[in-house]
Amino acid sequence: MSDHTALKSDLLARIQGAANSEALEAIRLEALGKTGVISGLLKSLGAMSPEERKTQGPAINGLRDEIATALTARREALEDAELDARLAAGRLDLTLPAPPRRRGSVHPTMQVMEEMTAIFAEMGFAVAEGPDIEDDFHNFTALNFPPRHPAREMHDTFFFHPGMDGERKLLRTHTSPVQIRTMQRTNAPPPAPWIAGAREPPIRIISPGRTYRCDSDATHTPMFHQIEGLVIDRNIHMGHLKWTLDQFIARFFELKSVVTRFRPHHFPFTEPSAEMDVQCDTAGGEVRIGQGSEWSEIVGCGMVHPNVLTNCGLDPDEWQGFAFGFGVDRLGRLKYGMPDLRDMFAGDVRWLDHYGFSAFDAPNPLSGLS
Ligand code: DAH
């Protein structure tokens, strides 16, 4: 028995000291393998006298069990430690800040166009578009600009070199040519029988887009944006025009109501023509719409001139309507306070970071405008 005590403490000490699973396996084989010491002891039981076996049997079996238990415990401990080591080596540190990533933003002009479109869409206006490169007819003549009329010069037009046919195309100076294209379509046969054809009056469209004039200072840029509006029906009058613009301006500036005024003006394509001013307060250099005792010009408008209707093939004795033209960038500046119009198109990302909108703020009548 006593020799087992020495064997046991030797084996237990070595098991505890085994540095890894391979070392532990070697000890297991040495003790419990086919030719291991404890296996040898177990085999020796068969050669013993029954008396001897009575005491040696439990002792040797007990030794085997104790060593097997110690081996299992040590294996588990070693496996745990090895797993811990592997986890520690391959650890992801989730607390590290992510590298900065540039996120784009929506340009205020695009945001304002979306806001304006959402409001007019709610009032039943459809969106119509036209080309940026126009001809003289759609940009001027059909809109009742007489030939060589000074109004043509006022627009400071960018002309292209004359084409093969001698015609000089131009960059449209306003979105009003889309009025012409829309009204002309009322007479045009549909391109195919299965395509929805002429947009018969009543017409109710807005036309957002880029416009161009040879002009540059704090309130003018060579490229800018307008939204044209056109309503044609049998009995439209200036009261409809005033209501529509008042509704729009109140919604756009998020006011309950606004005070506006018509100021007589001249546009070749409307008669009578007016500019609409909105009540504002500019004390302290900041423009506050809807309060104070000053006026800010906000939109050009009027009743569509009979010549324009005739030029588009509509009988002015049957149809009449109103039109208006907003400067989108100017409206954006009034709402969001950008001081210099030229900065809006300088392409400086710092400016965009400051004034831009999140793409998640896309305006619509349900979620709100801004
Ligand atoms: N086309 C004008 C401009 O660019 C704006 C305008 C004024 C449009 C009156 C209209 C209108 O449709 O009726 O200055």
CSV table of C-alpha atoms and ligand atoms in Angstrom, one decimal:
chain,number,residue,atom,x,y,z
A,1,MET,CA,0.0,0.0,0.0
A,2,SER,CA,2.7,2.4,1.0
A,3,ASP,CA,4.3,2.3,-2.5
A,4,HIS,CA,0.9,3.4,-4.0
A,5,THR,CA,1.0,6.5,-1.8
A,6,ALA,CA,4.3,7.6,-3.4
A,7,LEU,CA,3.0,6.7,-6.9
A,8,LYS,CA,-0.2,8.6,-6.2
A,9,SER,CA,1.4,11.8,-5.0
A,10,ASP,CA,3.9,11.7,-7.8
A,11,LEU,CA,1.2,11.3,-10.5
A,12,LEU,CA,-1.1,13.9,-8.9
A,13,ALA,CA,1.8,16.4,-8.7
A,14,ARG,CA,2.7,15.8,-12.4
A,15,ILE,CA,-0.9,16.1,-13.5
A,16,GLN,CA,-1.2,19.4,-11.7
A,17,GLY,CA,2.0,20.5,-13.3
A,18,ALA,CA,1.1,19.5,-16.9
A,19,ALA,CA,1.6,22.6,-19.0
A,20,ASN,CA,-0.6,21.5,-21.9
A,21,SER,CA,-2.9,18.8,-23.2
A,22,GLU,CA,0.0,16.9,-24.9
A,23,ALA,CA,1.9,16.7,-21.6
A,24,LEU,CA,-1.2,15.6,-19.8
A,25,GLU,CA,-1.9,12.9,-22.4
A,26,ALA,CA,1.6,11.5,-21.9
A,27,ILE,CA,0.9,11.2,-18.2
A,28,ARG,CA,-2.4,9.5,-18.9
A,29,LEU,CA,-0.8,6.9,-21.1
A,30,GLU,CA,2.0,6.4,-18.5
A,31,ALA,CA,-0.6,5.7,-15.8
A,32,LEU,CA,-3.7,4.3,-17.4
A,33,GLY,CA,-2.6,3.3,-20.9
A,34,LYS,CA,-2.4,-0.4,-21.9
A,35,THR,CA,1.1,-0.7,-20.5
A,36,GLY,CA,0.7,2.0,-17.8
A,37,VAL,CA,1.7,1.6,-14.2
A,38,ILE,CA,-1.9,1.6,-12.8
A,39,SER,CA,-3.0,-0.8,-15.6
A,40,GLY,CA,-0.1,-3.0,-14.5
A,41,LEU,CA,-1.2,-2.8,-10.9
A,42,LEU,CA,-4.8,-3.8,-11.9
A,43,LYS,CA,-3.5,-6.7,-13.9
A,44,SER,CA,-1.4,-7.9,-10.8
A,45,LEU,CA,-4.6,-8.3,-8.9
A,46,GLY,CA,-5.3,-11.6,-10.8
A,47,ALA,CA,-2.1,-13.1,-9.4
A,48,MET,CA,-2.9,-12.2,-5.7
A,49,SER,CA,-4.4,-14.4,-3.0
A,50,PRO,CA,-8.0,-13.7,-2.2
A,51,GLU,CA,-7.0,-12.1,1.1
A,52,GLU,CA,-4.5,-9.8,-0.6
A,53,ARG,CA,-7.0,-8.9,-3.3
A,54,LYS,CA,-9.5,-7.8,-0.7
A,55,THR,CA,-7.4,-5.0,0.5
A,56,GLN,CA,-5.4,-4.4,-2.7
A,57,GLY,CA,-8.5,-4.4,-5.0
A,58,PRO,CA,-10.2,-1.4,-3.5
A,59,ALA,CA,-6.9,0.4,-3.0
A,60,ILE,CA,-5.8,0.0,-6.7
A,61,ASN,CA,-9.2,0.7,-8.1
A,62,GLY,CA,-9.5,3.8,-5.8
A,63,LEU,CA,-6.1,4.9,-7.0
A,64,ARG,CA,-7.2,4.5,-10.7
A,65,ASP,CA,-10.4,6.5,-10.1
A,66,GLU,CA,-8.6,9.2,-8.3
A,67,ILE,CA,-6.0,9.6,-11.0
A,68,ALA,CA,-8.7,9.4,-13.8
A,69,THR,CA,-10.7,12.2,-12.0
A,70,ALA,CA,-7.5,14.3,-11.6
A,71,LEU,CA,-6.7,13.8,-15.3
A,72,THR,CA,-10.3,14.9,-16.3
A,73,ALA,CA,-10.2,18.0,-14.0
A,74,ARG,CA,-6.8,19.0,-15.3
A,75,ARG,CA,-7.8,18.5,-19.0
A,76,GLU,CA,-10.9,20.7,-18.5
A,77,ALA,CA,-8.8,23.4,-16.8
A,78,LEU,CA,-6.2,23.2,-19.6
A,79,GLU,CA,-8.9,23.4,-22.3
A,80,ASP,CA,-10.5,26.4,-20.6
A,81,ALA,CA,-7.2,28.1,-20.4
A,82,GLU,CA,-6.4,27.4,-24.0
A,83,LEU,CA,-9.8,28.7,-25.1
A,84,ASP,CA,-9.3,31.8,-23.0
A,85,ALA,CA,-5.9,32.3,-24.6
A,86,ARG,CA,-7.4,31.9,-28.1
A,87,LEU,CA,-10.2,34.3,-27.4
A,88,ALA,CA,-7.9,36.9,-25.9
A,89,ALA,CA,-5.6,36.7,-29.0
A,90,GLY,CA,-8.4,37.1,-31.5
A,91,ARG,CA,-10.4,39.6,-29.5
A,92,LEU,CA,-12.4,42.4,-31.3
A,93,ASP,CA,-12.4,45.6,-29.4
A,94,LEU,CA,-15.8,47.0,-30.0
A,95,THR,CA,-15.1,50.1,-28.0
A,96,LEU,CA,-12.8,51.5,-30.7
A,97,PRO,CA,-14.4,54.4,-32.4
A,98,ALA,CA,-15.2,53.7,-36.1
A,99,PRO,CA,-13.1,55.6,-38.6
A,100,PRO,CA,-14.9,58.8,-39.7
A,101,ARG,CA,-17.0,58.4,-42.8
A,102,ARG,CA,-18.2,61.4,-44.9
A,103,ARG,CA,-21.9,61.5,-45.4
A,104,GLY,CA,-23.4,63.5,-48.2
A,105,SER,CA,-26.3,66.0,-47.7
A,106,VAL,CA,-29.1,67.3,-49.7
A,107,HIS,CA,-28.4,70.8,-51.2
A,108,PRO,CA,-30.8,73.4,-49.7
A,109,THR,CA,-32.0,74.3,-53.2
A,110,MET,CA,-33.1,70.7,-53.9
A,111,GLN,CA,-34.7,70.5,-50.4
A,112,VAL,CA,-36.6,73.8,-51.1
A,113,MET,CA,-37.7,72.4,-54.5
A,114,GLU,CA,-39.0,69.3,-52.9
A,115,GLU,CA,-40.8,71.3,-50.2
A,116,MET,CA,-42.4,73.5,-52.9
A,117,THR,CA,-43.4,70.5,-55.0
A,118,ALA,CA,-44.9,68.8,-52.0
A,119,ILE,CA,-47.1,71.8,-51.2
A,120,PHE,CA,-48.2,72.3,-54.8
A,121,ALA,CA,-48.8,68.6,-55.3
A,122,GLU,CA,-51.1,68.7,-52.3
A,123,MET,CA,-53.1,71.4,-54.1
A,124,GLY,CA,-53.4,69.2,-57.2
A,125,PHE,CA,-50.6,70.5,-59.4
A,126,ALA,CA,-48.7,68.1,-61.6
A,127,VAL,CA,-45.0,68.5,-62.4
A,128,ALA,CA,-44.0,69.4,-66.0
A,129,GLU,CA,-40.5,69.6,-67.3
A,130,GLY,CA,-38.8,71.2,-70.3
A,131,PRO,CA,-35.3,71.4,-71.8
A,132,ASP,CA,-32.5,73.6,-70.4
A,133,ILE,CA,-31.4,74.4,-74.0
A,134,GLU,CA,-34.3,76.2,-75.5
A,135,ASP,CA,-35.1,78.0,-78.8
A,136,ASP,CA,-36.1,81.6,-79.2
A,137,PHE,CA,-39.7,80.7,-79.9
A,138,HIS,CA,-40.4,78.9,-76.6
A,139,ASN,CA,-38.2,81.2,-74.4
A,140,PHE,CA,-39.3,84.5,-76.0
A,141,THR,CA,-41.6,84.7,-79.0
A,142,ALA,CA,-44.4,82.5,-77.9
A,143,LEU,CA,-44.3,84.3,-74.5
A,144,ASN,CA,-45.2,87.5,-76.3
A,145,PHE,CA,-41.7,89.1,-76.2
A,146,PRO,CA,-41.9,91.3,-79.4
A,147,PRO,CA,-38.8,91.0,-81.7
A,148,ARG,CA,-36.0,93.3,-80.5
A,149,HIS,CA,-38.0,94.2,-77.5
A,150,PRO,CA,-35.8,95.5,-74.6
A,151,ALA,CA,-37.2,92.8,-72.4
A,152,ARG,CA,-35.1,90.3,-74.3
A,153,GLU,CA,-32.0,92.3,-73.4
A,154,MET,CA,-33.1,92.4,-69.8
A,155,HIS,CA,-32.7,88.6,-69.6
A,156,ASP,CA,-28.9,88.7,-70.4
A,157,THR,CA,-29.2,85.5,-72.3
A,158,PHE,CA,-26.5,82.9,-72.9
A,159,PHE,CA,-26.7,82.2,-76.7
A,160,PHE,CA,-25.1,79.3,-78.5
A,161,HIS,CA,-23.4,79.8,-81.9
A,162,PRO,CA,-26.0,79.6,-84.7
A,163,GLY,CA,-26.6,76.0,-86.0
A,164,MET,CA,-26.6,74.8,-89.7
A,165,ASP,CA,-30.1,76.3,-90.1
A,166,GLY,CA,-28.9,79.7,-88.7
A,167,GLU,CA,-31.0,79.2,-85.5
A,168,ARG,CA,-29.4,80.4,-82.3
A,169,LYS,CA,-30.3,78.1,-79.4
A,170,LEU,CA,-30.0,79.5,-75.9
A,171,LEU,CA,-29.9,78.5,-72.2
A,172,ARG,CA,-33.4,79.2,-71.0
A,173,THR,CA,-33.6,82.4,-69.0
A,174,HIS,CA,-36.7,81.3,-67.1
A,175,THR,CA,-39.0,78.3,-66.7
A,176,SER,CA,-41.8,80.0,-68.5
A,177,PRO,CA,-41.1,78.1,-71.8
A,178,VAL,CA,-42.5,75.0,-70.0
A,179,GLN,CA,-45.9,76.9,-70.0
A,180,ILE,CA,-45.7,77.1,-73.7
A,181,ARG,CA,-44.7,73.4,-74.2
A,182,THR,CA,-47.5,72.3,-71.9
A,183,MET,CA,-50.2,74.4,-73.6
A,184,GLN,CA,-48.9,73.3,-77.0
A,185,ARG,CA,-49.4,69.7,-76.1
A,186,THR,CA,-53.1,70.4,-75.7
A,187,ASN,CA,-53.4,70.5,-79.5
A,188,ALA,CA,-50.8,67.8,-80.3
A,189,PRO,CA,-52.0,64.4,-81.3
A,190,PRO,CA,-50.8,61.7,-78.9
A,191,PRO,CA,-47.6,60.0,-80.1
A,192,ALA,CA,-49.4,56.7,-80.2
A,193,PRO,CA,-53.1,55.7,-79.6
A,194,TRP,CA,-52.2,53.8,-76.4
A,195,ILE,CA,-50.2,56.7,-74.9
A,196,ALA,CA,-52.2,59.3,-72.8
A,197,GLY,CA,-52.4,62.2,-75.2
A,198,ALA,CA,-53.0,65.9,-75.0
A,199,ARG,CA,-53.2,67.5,-71.7
A,200,GLU,CA,-56.5,69.2,-72.3
A,201,PRO,CA,-57.4,72.2,-70.2
A,202,PRO,CA,-57.9,72.4,-67.3
A,203,ILE,CA,-54.2,72.6,-66.9
A,204,ARG,CA,-52.6,72.8,-63.4
A,205,ILE,CA,-48.8,72.4,-63.5
A,206,ILE,CA,-45.7,73.5,-61.8
A,207,SER,CA,-42.3,73.4,-63.5
A,208,PRO,CA,-39.2,73.3,-61.3
A,209,GLY,CA,-35.8,73.6,-63.0
A,210,ARG,CA,-32.5,75.3,-63.7
A,211,THR,CA,-32.4,78.7,-65.5
A,212,TYR,CA,-29.5,80.8,-66.7
A,213,ARG,CA,-28.6,84.5,-67.1
A,214,CYS,CA,-25.4,86.3,-67.6
A,215,ASP,CA,-25.4,87.9,-64.1
A,216,SER,CA,-23.3,87.5,-60.9
A,217,ASP,CA,-23.4,89.3,-57.6
A,218,ALA,CA,-24.5,88.6,-54.0
A,219,THR,CA,-28.1,88.0,-55.1
A,220,HIS,CA,-27.6,86.7,-58.7
A,221,THR,CA,-25.7,83.6,-60.0
A,222,PRO,CA,-25.4,82.7,-63.7
A,223,MET,CA,-27.3,79.5,-63.0
A,224,PHE,CA,-30.2,79.6,-60.7
A,225,HIS,CA,-33.6,77.8,-60.1
A,226,GLN,CA,-37.2,78.7,-60.7
A,227,ILE,CA,-40.5,77.1,-60.3
A,228,GLU,CA,-43.1,78.1,-62.8
A,229,GLY,CA,-46.8,77.6,-62.2
A,230,LEU,CA,-49.7,77.6,-64.7
A,231,VAL,CA,-53.4,77.2,-64.3
A,232,ILE,CA,-55.8,77.3,-67.3
A,233,ASP,CA,-59.5,76.7,-67.2
A,234,ARG,CA,-62.7,78.5,-68.3
A,235,ASN,CA,-63.2,80.9,-65.5
A,236,ILE,CA,-60.0,81.4,-63.6
A,237,HIS,CA,-59.4,84.9,-62.2
A,238,MET,CA,-56.9,86.8,-60.1
A,239,GLY,CA,-58.7,85.8,-56.9
A,240,HIS,CA,-57.7,82.2,-57.6
A,241,LEU,CA,-54.2,83.4,-58.1
A,242,LYS,CA,-54.0,85.3,-54.9
A,243,TRP,CA,-55.6,82.4,-52.9
A,244,THR,CA,-53.2,79.9,-54.4
A,245,LEU,CA,-50.1,82.0,-53.6
A,246,ASP,CA,-51.3,83.0,-50.1
A,247,GLN,CA,-51.9,79.3,-49.3
A,248,PHE,CA,-48.5,78.3,-50.7
A,249,ILE,CA,-46.5,81.1,-48.9
A,250,ALA,CA,-48.2,80.3,-45.5
A,251,ARG,CA,-47.4,76.6,-45.9
A,252,PHE,CA,-43.9,77.2,-47.1
A,253,PHE,CA,-43.0,79.5,-44.2
A,254,GLU,CA,-45.0,77.4,-41.8
A,255,LEU,CA,-47.3,80.2,-40.7
A,256,LYS,CA,-51.0,80.2,-39.9
A,257,SER,CA,-51.6,83.0,-42.4
A,258,VAL,CA,-49.7,85.7,-44.2
A,259,VAL,CA,-50.3,89.2,-45.3
A,260,THR,CA,-49.4,89.7,-49.0
A,261,ARG,CA,-49.9,92.4,-51.5
A,262,PHE,CA,-50.0,92.6,-55.3
A,263,ARG,CA,-47.7,95.3,-56.8
A,264,PRO,CA,-48.4,96.2,-60.4
A,265,HIS,CA,-45.6,95.1,-62.7
A,266,HIS,CA,-44.9,94.3,-66.3
A,267,PHE,CA,-44.2,90.9,-67.9
A,268,PRO,CA,-44.8,90.4,-71.6
A,269,PHE,CA,-46.6,87.1,-71.1
A,270,THR,CA,-49.2,88.2,-68.5
A,271,GLU,CA,-51.9,90.9,-68.4
A,272,PRO,CA,-52.4,92.2,-65.9
A,273,SER,CA,-49.0,91.4,-64.3
A,274,ALA,CA,-48.0,91.8,-60.7
A,275,GLU,CA,-45.3,91.1,-58.2
A,276,MET,CA,-46.4,89.7,-54.9
A,277,ASP,CA,-44.8,91.0,-51.8
A,278,VAL,CA,-45.0,89.3,-48.4
A,279,GLN,CA,-45.1,91.1,-45.0
A,280,CYS,CA,-41.7,90.9,-43.3
A,281,ASP,CA,-39.4,92.3,-40.7
A,282,THR,CA,-35.7,92.9,-41.4
A,283,ALA,CA,-34.7,94.5,-38.1
A,284,GLY,CA,-31.2,93.2,-37.0
A,285,GLY,CA,-30.3,92.1,-40.5
A,286,GLU,CA,-32.4,88.9,-40.3
A,287,VAL,CA,-35.5,88.5,-42.5
A,288,ARG,CA,-38.6,87.3,-40.6
A,289,ILE,CA,-41.5,86.5,-42.9
A,290,GLY,CA,-45.0,87.1,-41.6
A,291,GLN,CA,-44.3,89.9,-39.1
A,292,GLY,CA,-43.3,93.6,-39.1
A,293,SER,CA,-44.2,96.4,-41.4
A,294,GLU,CA,-41.8,95.8,-44.4
A,295,TRP,CA,-42.4,94.0,-47.7
A,296,SER,CA,-40.3,91.4,-49.4
A,297,GLU,CA,-40.8,90.6,-53.1
A,298,ILE,CA,-41.5,87.0,-53.4
A,299,VAL,CA,-43.0,86.0,-56.8
A,300,GLY,CA,-43.9,87.4,-60.3
A,301,CYS,CA,-47.3,86.5,-61.6
A,302,GLY,CA,-50.3,87.6,-63.6
A,303,MET,CA,-53.1,86.5,-65.9
A,304,VAL,CA,-51.9,84.6,-69.0
A,305,HIS,CA,-51.8,87.1,-71.9
A,306,PRO,CA,-54.4,86.3,-74.7
A,307,ASN,CA,-51.5,86.4,-77.2
A,308,VAL,CA,-49.7,83.6,-75.3
A,309,LEU,CA,-52.9,81.4,-75.4
A,310,THR,CA,-53.3,82.1,-79.1
A,311,ASN,CA,-49.6,81.3,-79.7
A,312,CYS,CA,-50.2,77.9,-78.1
A,313,GLY,CA,-53.4,77.2,-80.1
A,314,LEU,CA,-55.9,77.9,-77.2
A,315,ASP,CA,-58.8,80.2,-77.9
A,316,PRO,CA,-58.6,83.1,-75.4
A,317,ASP,CA,-62.3,83.6,-75.5
A,318,GLU,CA,-62.7,80.1,-74.2
A,319,TRP,CA,-59.7,79.6,-71.9
A,320,GLN,CA,-58.0,81.8,-69.4
A,321,GLY,CA,-55.7,81.4,-66.4
A,322,PHE,CA,-52.9,82.6,-64.3
A,323,ALA,CA,-49.1,81.9,-64.2
A,324,PHE,CA,-46.4,82.6,-61.6
A,325,GLY,CA,-42.7,82.2,-61.4
A,326,PHE,CA,-40.7,81.7,-58.1
A,327,GLY,CA,-37.0,82.1,-57.6
A,328,VAL,CA,-36.3,78.9,-55.7
A,329,ASP,CA,-32.8,79.9,-54.4
A,330,ARG,CA,-34.1,83.3,-53.2
A,331,LEU,CA,-37.0,81.6,-51.4
A,332,GLY,CA,-34.5,79.2,-49.8
A,333,ARG,CA,-32.4,82.1,-48.6
A,334,LEU,CA,-35.5,83.8,-47.1
A,335,LYS,CA,-36.4,80.6,-45.2
A,336,TYR,CA,-33.0,79.2,-44.2
A,337,GLY,CA,-30.9,82.5,-44.1
A,338,MET,CA,-28.0,81.8,-46.4
A,339,PRO,CA,-26.4,85.3,-46.8
A,340,ASP,CA,-24.7,85.1,-50.3
A,341,LEU,CA,-26.4,83.4,-53.2
A,342,ARG,CA,-23.0,82.7,-54.9
A,343,ASP,CA,-21.9,80.4,-52.0
A,344,MET,CA,-24.9,78.1,-52.9
A,345,PHE,CA,-23.2,76.9,-56.1
A,346,ALA,CA,-19.5,77.3,-55.1
A,347,GLY,CA,-19.4,73.5,-54.3
A,348,ASP,CA,-17.7,74.0,-50.9
A,349,VAL,CA,-18.4,71.0,-48.8
A,350,ARG,CA,-18.0,73.0,-45.6
A,351,TRP,CA,-20.9,75.1,-46.8
A,352,LEU,CA,-22.9,72.0,-47.6
A,353,ASP,CA,-22.1,70.4,-44.2
A,354,HIS,CA,-23.5,73.5,-42.6
A,355,TYR,CA,-26.6,74.2,-44.7
A,356,GLY,CA,-27.3,70.8,-46.2
A,357,PHE,CA,-30.2,68.6,-45.2
A,358,SER,CA,-30.2,64.9,-44.3
A,359,ALA,CA,-31.6,62.6,-47.0
A,360,PHE,CA,-34.0,61.3,-44.3
A,361,ASP,CA,-35.7,64.7,-44.1
A,362,ALA,CA,-37.2,64.4,-47.6
A,363,PRO,CA,-40.3,66.6,-47.4
A,364,ASN,CA,-43.7,65.3,-48.0
A,365,PRO,CA,-47.1,66.6,-47.0
A,366,LEU,CA,-47.6,63.8,-44.4
A,367,SER,CA,-44.3,63.9,-42.5
A,368,GLY,CA,-43.9,67.7,-42.6
A,369,LEU,CA,-41.8,70.0,-44.7
A,370,SER,CA,-38.6,70.8,-42.8
B,1,DAH,N1,-40.5,84.4,-66.0
B,1,DAH,C1,-40.4,85.4,-65.0
B,1,DAH,C2,-38.9,85.7,-64.7
B,1,DAH,O1,-38.1,84.9,-65.0
B,1,DAH,C3,-41.1,85.0,-63.8
B,1,DAH,C4,-42.6,85.0,-64.0
B,1,DAH,C5,-43.3,86.1,-63.8
B,1,DAH,C6,-43.2,83.9,-64.4
B,1,DAH,C7,-44.7,86.2,-64.1
B,1,DAH,C8,-44.5,83.9,-64.7
B,1,DAH,C9,-45.3,85.0,-64.5
B,1,DAH,O2,-45.2,82.8,-65.1
B,1,DAH,O3,-46.6,85.0,-64.7
B,1,DAH,O4,-38.6,86.8,-64.2
